[in-house]
PDB file of C-alpha atoms in Angstrom:
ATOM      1  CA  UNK A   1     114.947 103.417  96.853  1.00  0.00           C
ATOM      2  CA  UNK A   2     117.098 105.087  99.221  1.00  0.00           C
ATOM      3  CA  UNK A   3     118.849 103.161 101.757  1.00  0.00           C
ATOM      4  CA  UNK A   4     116.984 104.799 104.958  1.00  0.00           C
ATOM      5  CA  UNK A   5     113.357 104.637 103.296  1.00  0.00           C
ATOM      6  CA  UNK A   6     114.141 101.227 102.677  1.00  0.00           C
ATOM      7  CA  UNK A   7     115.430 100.834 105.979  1.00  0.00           C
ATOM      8  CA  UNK A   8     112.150 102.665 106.873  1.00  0.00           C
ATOM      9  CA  UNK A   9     109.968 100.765 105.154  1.00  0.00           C
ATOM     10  CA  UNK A  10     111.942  97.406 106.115  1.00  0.00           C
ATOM     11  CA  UNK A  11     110.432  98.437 109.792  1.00  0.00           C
ATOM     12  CA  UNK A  12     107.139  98.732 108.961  1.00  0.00           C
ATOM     13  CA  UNK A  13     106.661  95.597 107.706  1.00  0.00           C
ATOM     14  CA  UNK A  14     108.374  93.684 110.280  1.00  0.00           C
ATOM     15  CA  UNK A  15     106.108  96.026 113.043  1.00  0.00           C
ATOM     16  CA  UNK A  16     102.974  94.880 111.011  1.00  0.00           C
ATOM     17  CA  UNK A  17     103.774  91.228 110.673  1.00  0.00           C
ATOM     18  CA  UNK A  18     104.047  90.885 114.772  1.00  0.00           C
ATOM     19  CA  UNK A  19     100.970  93.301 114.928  1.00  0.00           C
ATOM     20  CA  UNK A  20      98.943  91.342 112.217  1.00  0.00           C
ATOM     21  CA  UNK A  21      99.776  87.709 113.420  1.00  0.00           C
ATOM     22  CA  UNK A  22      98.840  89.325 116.963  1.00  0.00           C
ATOM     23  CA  UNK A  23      95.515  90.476 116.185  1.00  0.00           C
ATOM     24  CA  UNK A  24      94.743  89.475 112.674  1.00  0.00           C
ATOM     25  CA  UNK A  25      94.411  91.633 109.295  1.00  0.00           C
ATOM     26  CA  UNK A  26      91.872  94.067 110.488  1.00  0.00           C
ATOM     27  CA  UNK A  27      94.276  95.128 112.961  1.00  0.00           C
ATOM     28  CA  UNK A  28      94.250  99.375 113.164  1.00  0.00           C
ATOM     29  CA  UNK A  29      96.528 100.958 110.839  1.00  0.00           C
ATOM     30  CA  UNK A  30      96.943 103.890 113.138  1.00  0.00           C
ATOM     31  CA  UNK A  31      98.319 101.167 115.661  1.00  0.00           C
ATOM     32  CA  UNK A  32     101.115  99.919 113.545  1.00  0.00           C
ATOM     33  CA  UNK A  33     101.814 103.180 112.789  1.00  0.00           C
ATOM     34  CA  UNK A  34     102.124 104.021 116.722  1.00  0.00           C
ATOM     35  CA  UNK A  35     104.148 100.533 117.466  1.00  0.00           C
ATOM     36  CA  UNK A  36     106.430 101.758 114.642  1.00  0.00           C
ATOM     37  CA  UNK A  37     107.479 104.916 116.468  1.00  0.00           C
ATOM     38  CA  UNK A  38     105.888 106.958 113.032  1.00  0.00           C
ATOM     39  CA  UNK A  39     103.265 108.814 112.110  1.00  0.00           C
ATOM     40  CA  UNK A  40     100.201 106.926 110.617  1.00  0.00           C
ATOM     41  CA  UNK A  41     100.922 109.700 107.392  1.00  0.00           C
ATOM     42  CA  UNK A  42     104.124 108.297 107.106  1.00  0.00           C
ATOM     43  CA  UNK A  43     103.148 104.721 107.021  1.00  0.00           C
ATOM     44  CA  UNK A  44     100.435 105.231 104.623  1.00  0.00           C
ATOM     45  CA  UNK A  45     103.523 106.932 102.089  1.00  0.00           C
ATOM     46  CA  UNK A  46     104.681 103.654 101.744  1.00  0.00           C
ATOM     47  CA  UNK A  47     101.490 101.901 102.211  1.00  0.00           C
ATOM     48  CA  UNK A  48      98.481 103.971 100.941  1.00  0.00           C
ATOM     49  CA  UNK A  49      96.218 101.204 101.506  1.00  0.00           C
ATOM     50  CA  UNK A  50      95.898  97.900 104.092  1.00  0.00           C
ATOM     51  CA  UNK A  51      95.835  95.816 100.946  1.00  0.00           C
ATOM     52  CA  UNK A  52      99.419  97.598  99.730  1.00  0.00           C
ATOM     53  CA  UNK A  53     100.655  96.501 103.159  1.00  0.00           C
ATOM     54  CA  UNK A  54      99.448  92.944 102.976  1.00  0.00           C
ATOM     55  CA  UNK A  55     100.918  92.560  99.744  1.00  0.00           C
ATOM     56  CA  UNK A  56     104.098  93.666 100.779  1.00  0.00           C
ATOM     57  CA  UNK A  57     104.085  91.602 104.051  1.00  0.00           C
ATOM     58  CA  UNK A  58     102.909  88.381 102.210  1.00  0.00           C
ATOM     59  CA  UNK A  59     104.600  88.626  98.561  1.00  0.00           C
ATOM     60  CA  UNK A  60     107.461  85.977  99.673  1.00  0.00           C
ATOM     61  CA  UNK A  61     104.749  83.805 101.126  1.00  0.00           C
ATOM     62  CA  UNK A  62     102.986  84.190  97.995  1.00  0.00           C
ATOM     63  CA  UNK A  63     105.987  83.483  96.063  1.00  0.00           C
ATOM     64  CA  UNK A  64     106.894  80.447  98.455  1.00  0.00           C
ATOM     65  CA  UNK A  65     103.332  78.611  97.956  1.00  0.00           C
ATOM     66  CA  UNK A  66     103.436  79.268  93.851  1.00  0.00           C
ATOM     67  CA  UNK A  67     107.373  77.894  94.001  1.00  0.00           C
ATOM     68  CA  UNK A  68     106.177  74.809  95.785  1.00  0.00           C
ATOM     69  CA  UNK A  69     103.150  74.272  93.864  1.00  0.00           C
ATOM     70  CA  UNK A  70     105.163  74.032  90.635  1.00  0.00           C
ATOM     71  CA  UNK A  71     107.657  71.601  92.349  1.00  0.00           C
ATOM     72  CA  UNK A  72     104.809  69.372  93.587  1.00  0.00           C
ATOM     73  CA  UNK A  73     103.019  69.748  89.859  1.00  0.00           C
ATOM     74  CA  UNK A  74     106.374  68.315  88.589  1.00  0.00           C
ATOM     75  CA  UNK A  75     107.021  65.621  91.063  1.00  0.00           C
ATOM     76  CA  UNK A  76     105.085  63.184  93.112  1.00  0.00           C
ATOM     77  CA  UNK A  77     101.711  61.045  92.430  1.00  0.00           C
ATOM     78  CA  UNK A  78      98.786  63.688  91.552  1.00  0.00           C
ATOM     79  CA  UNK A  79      96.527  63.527  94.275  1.00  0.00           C
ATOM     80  CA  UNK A  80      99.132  63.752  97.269  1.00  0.00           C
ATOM     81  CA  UNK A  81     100.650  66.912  95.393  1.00  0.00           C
ATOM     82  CA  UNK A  82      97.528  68.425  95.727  1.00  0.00           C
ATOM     83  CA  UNK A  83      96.313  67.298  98.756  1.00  0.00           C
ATOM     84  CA  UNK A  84     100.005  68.531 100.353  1.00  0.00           C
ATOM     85  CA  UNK A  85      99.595  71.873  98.888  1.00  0.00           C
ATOM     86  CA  UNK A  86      95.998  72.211 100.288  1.00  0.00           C
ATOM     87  CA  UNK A  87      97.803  71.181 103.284  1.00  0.00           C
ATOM     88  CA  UNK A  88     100.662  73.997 103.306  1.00  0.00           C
ATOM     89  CA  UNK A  89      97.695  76.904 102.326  1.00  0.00           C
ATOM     90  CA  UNK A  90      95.820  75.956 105.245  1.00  0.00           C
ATOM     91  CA  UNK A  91      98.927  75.928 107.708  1.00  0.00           C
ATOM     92  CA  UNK A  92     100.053  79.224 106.629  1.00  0.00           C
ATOM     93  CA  UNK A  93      96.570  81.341 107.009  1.00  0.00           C
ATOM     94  CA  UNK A  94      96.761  80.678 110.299  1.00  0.00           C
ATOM     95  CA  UNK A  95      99.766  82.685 110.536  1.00  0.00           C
ATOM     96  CA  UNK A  96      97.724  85.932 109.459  1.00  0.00           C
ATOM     97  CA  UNK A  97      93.817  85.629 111.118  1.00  0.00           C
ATOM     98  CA  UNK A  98      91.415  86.653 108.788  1.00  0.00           C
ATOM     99  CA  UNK A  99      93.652  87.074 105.553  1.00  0.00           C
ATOM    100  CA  UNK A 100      91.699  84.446 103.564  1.00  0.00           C
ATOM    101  CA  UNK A 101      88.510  86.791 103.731  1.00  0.00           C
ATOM    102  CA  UNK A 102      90.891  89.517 102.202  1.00  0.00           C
ATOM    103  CA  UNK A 103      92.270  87.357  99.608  1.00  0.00           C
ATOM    104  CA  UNK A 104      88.774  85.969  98.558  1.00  0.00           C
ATOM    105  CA  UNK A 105      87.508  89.700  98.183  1.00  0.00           C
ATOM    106  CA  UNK A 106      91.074  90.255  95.973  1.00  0.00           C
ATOM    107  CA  UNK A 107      91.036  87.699  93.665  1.00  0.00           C
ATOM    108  CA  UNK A 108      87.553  89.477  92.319  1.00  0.00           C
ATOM    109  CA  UNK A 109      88.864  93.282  92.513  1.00  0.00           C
ATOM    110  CA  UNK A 110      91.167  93.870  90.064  1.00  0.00           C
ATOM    111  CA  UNK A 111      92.301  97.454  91.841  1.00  0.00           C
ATOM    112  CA  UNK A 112      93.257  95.824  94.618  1.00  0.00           C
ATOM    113  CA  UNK A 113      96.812  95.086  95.599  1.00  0.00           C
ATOM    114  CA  UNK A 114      96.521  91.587  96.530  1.00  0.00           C
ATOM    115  CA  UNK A 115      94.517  91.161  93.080  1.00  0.00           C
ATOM    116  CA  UNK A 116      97.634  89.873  91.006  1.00  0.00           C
ATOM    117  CA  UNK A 117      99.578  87.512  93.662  1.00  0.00           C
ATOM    118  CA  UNK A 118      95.695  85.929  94.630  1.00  0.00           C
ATOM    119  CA  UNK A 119      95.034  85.146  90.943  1.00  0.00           C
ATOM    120  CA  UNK A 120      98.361  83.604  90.433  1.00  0.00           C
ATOM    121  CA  UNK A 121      97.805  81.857  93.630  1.00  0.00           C
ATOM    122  CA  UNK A 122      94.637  80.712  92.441  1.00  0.00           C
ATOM    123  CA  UNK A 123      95.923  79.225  89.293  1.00  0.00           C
ATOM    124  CA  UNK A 124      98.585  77.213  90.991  1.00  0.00           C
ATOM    125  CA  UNK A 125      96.848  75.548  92.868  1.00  0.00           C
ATOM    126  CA  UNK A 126      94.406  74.858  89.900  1.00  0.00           C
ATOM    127  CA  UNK A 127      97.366  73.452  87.973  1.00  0.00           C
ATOM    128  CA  UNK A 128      97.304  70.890  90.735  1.00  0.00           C
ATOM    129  CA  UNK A 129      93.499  70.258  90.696  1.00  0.00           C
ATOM    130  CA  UNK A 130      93.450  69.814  86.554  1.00  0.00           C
ATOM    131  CA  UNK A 131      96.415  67.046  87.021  1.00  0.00           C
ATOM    132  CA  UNK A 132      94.920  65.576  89.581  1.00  0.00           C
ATOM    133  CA  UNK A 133      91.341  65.283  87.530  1.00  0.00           C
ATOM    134  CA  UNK A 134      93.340  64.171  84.193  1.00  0.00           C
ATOM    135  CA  UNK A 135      94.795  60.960  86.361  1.00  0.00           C
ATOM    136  CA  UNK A 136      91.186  60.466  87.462  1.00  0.00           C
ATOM    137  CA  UNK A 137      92.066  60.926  90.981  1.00  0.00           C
ATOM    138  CA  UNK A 138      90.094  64.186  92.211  1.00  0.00           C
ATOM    139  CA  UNK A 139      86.392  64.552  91.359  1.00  0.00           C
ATOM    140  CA  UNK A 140      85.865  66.854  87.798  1.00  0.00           C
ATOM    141  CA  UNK A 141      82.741  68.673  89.109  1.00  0.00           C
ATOM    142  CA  UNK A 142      84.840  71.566  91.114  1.00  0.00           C
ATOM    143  CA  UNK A 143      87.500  74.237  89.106  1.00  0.00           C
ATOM    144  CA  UNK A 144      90.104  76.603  90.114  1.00  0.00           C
ATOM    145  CA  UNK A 145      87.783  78.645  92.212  1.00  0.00           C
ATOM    146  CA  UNK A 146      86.033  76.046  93.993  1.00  0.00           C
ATOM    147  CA  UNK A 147      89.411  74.964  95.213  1.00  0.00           C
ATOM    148  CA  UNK A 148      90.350  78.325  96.364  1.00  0.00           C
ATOM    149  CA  UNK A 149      87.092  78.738  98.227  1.00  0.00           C
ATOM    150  CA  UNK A 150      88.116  75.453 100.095  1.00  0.00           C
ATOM    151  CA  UNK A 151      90.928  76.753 101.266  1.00  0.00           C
ATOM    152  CA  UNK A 152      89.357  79.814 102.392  1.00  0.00           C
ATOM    153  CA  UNK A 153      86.662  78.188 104.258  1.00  0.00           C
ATOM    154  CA  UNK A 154      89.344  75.766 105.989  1.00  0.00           C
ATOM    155  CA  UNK A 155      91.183  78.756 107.308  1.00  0.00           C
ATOM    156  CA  UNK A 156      87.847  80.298 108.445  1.00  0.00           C
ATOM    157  CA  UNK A 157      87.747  77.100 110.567  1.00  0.00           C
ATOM    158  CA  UNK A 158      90.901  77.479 111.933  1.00  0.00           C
ATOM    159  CA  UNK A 159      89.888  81.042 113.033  1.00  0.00           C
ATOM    160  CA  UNK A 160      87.034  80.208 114.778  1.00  0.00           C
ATOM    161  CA  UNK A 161      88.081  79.000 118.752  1.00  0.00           C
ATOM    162  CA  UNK A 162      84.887  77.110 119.259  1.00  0.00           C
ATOM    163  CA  UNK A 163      85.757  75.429 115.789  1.00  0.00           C
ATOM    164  CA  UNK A 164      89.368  75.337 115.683  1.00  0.00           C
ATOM    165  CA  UNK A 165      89.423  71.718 117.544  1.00  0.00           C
ATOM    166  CA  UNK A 166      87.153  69.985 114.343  1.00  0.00           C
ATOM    167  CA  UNK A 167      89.719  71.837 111.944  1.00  0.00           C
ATOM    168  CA  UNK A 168      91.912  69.068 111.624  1.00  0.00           C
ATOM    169  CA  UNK A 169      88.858  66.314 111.661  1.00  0.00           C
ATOM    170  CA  UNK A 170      87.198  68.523 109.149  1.00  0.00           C
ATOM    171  CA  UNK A 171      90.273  69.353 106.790  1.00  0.00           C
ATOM    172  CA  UNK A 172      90.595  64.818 106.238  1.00  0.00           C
ATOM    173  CA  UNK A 173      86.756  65.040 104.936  1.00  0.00           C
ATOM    174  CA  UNK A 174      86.951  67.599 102.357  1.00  0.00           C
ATOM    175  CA  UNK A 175      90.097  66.237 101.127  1.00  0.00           C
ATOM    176  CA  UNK A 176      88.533  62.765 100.981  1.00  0.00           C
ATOM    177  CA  UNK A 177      85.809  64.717  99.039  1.00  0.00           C
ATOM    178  CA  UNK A 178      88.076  66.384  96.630  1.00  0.00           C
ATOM    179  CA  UNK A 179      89.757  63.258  95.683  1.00  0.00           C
ATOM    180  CA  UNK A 180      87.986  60.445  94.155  1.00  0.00           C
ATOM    181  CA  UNK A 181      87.631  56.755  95.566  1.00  0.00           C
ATOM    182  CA  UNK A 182      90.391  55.497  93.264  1.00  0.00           C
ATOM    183  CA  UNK A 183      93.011  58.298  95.334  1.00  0.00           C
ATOM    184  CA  UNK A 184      91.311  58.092  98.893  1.00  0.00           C
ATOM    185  CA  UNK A 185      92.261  55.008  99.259  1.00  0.00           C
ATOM    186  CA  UNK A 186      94.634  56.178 102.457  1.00  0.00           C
ATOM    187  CA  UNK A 187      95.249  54.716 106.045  1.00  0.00           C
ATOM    188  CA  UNK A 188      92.822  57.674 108.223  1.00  0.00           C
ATOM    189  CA  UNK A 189      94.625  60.082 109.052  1.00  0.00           C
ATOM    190  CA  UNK A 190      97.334  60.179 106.523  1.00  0.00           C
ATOM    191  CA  UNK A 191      95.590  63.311 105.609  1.00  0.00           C
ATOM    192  CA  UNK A 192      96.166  65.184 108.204  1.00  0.00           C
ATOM    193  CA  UNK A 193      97.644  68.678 107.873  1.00  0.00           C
ATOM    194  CA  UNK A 194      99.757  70.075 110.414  1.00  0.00           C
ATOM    195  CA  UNK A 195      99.456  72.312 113.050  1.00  0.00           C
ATOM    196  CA  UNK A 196     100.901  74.689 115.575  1.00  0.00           C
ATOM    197  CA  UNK A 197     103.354  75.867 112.195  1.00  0.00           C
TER     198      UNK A 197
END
């Protein structure tokens, strides 16, 4: 790539990361375009689709959350690797409002552009879940997906402002309810994922 189109296209995403964590994912093409000083033809050359320009925005976040899952998988007890990780998914949808709805509609299209970096997502974070069942510390009735769908429906809490105060209540009880009684056995609290990050 050319150094202006990627200088080009370097602007584009950094315009649609401020406009996205402004107003969320469903946020108007045509207005990123127009905050970007471009055409909305030109931003769909790099981009043809919203899902092109998501996975462009979010590949290093992506990247990030599969790097750390791996170094939790090969370090620290089972159960707090995966309840950490459940932890740093959570935080970091609330960076991008509404992306989890995207991502759960991705992981089951495989044209889309998210498709390949939600699968491999996916499996990370079932890496986590399978140790965590083989040391007998998470519950062995849930899989990959069911983990994935947790996450999504703890960042739809987070999105909701009549909700968003219970999200942090709500995010200790299904972790208490992934794990089983012989790895719950925490202080209350201890659980608790961030927020405001």
């Amino acid at each position: 790539m050319r150094a202006d189109a990627r200088k080009n296209r370097d602007h584009l995403l950094a315009v649609a990361g401020t406009a996205i964590t402004e107003q969320g994912v469903d946020v108007s093409l045509r207005d990123i375009a127009r905050r970007a000083d471009v055409g909305l033809a030109t931003l769909l050359r790099h981009f043809p689709t919203r899902e092109a320009l998501l996975e462009a925005l979010l590949h290093t976040s992506f990247a990030e959350l599969t790097a750390k899952a791996g170094e939790l998988e090969a370090s620290g007890s089972p159960d707090d690797a995966l309840v950490s990780w459940l932890r740093d998914c959570v935080a970091w949808t609330t960076e991008y409002r509404g992306v989890t709805v995207l991502m759960a509609a991705a992981i089951e299209d495989t044209e889309s552009a998210l498709h390949a970096s939600c699968v491999t997502l996916r499996e990370a974070g079932a890496r986590l879940l399978t140790r965590a069942q083989a040391a007998g510390l998470a519950r062995s009735d849930i899989d990959g997906a069911d983990f994935f769908a947790l996450i999504a429906m703890l960042a739809w809490l987070g999105d909701q402002p009549a909700l968003a105060p219970r999200a942090d209540r709500l995010f200790e009880v299904v972790a208490s309810a992934v794990l089983t009684s012989g790895g719950s056995g925490r202080a209350e609290g201890e659980h608790r994922p961030r927020t405001g990050s």
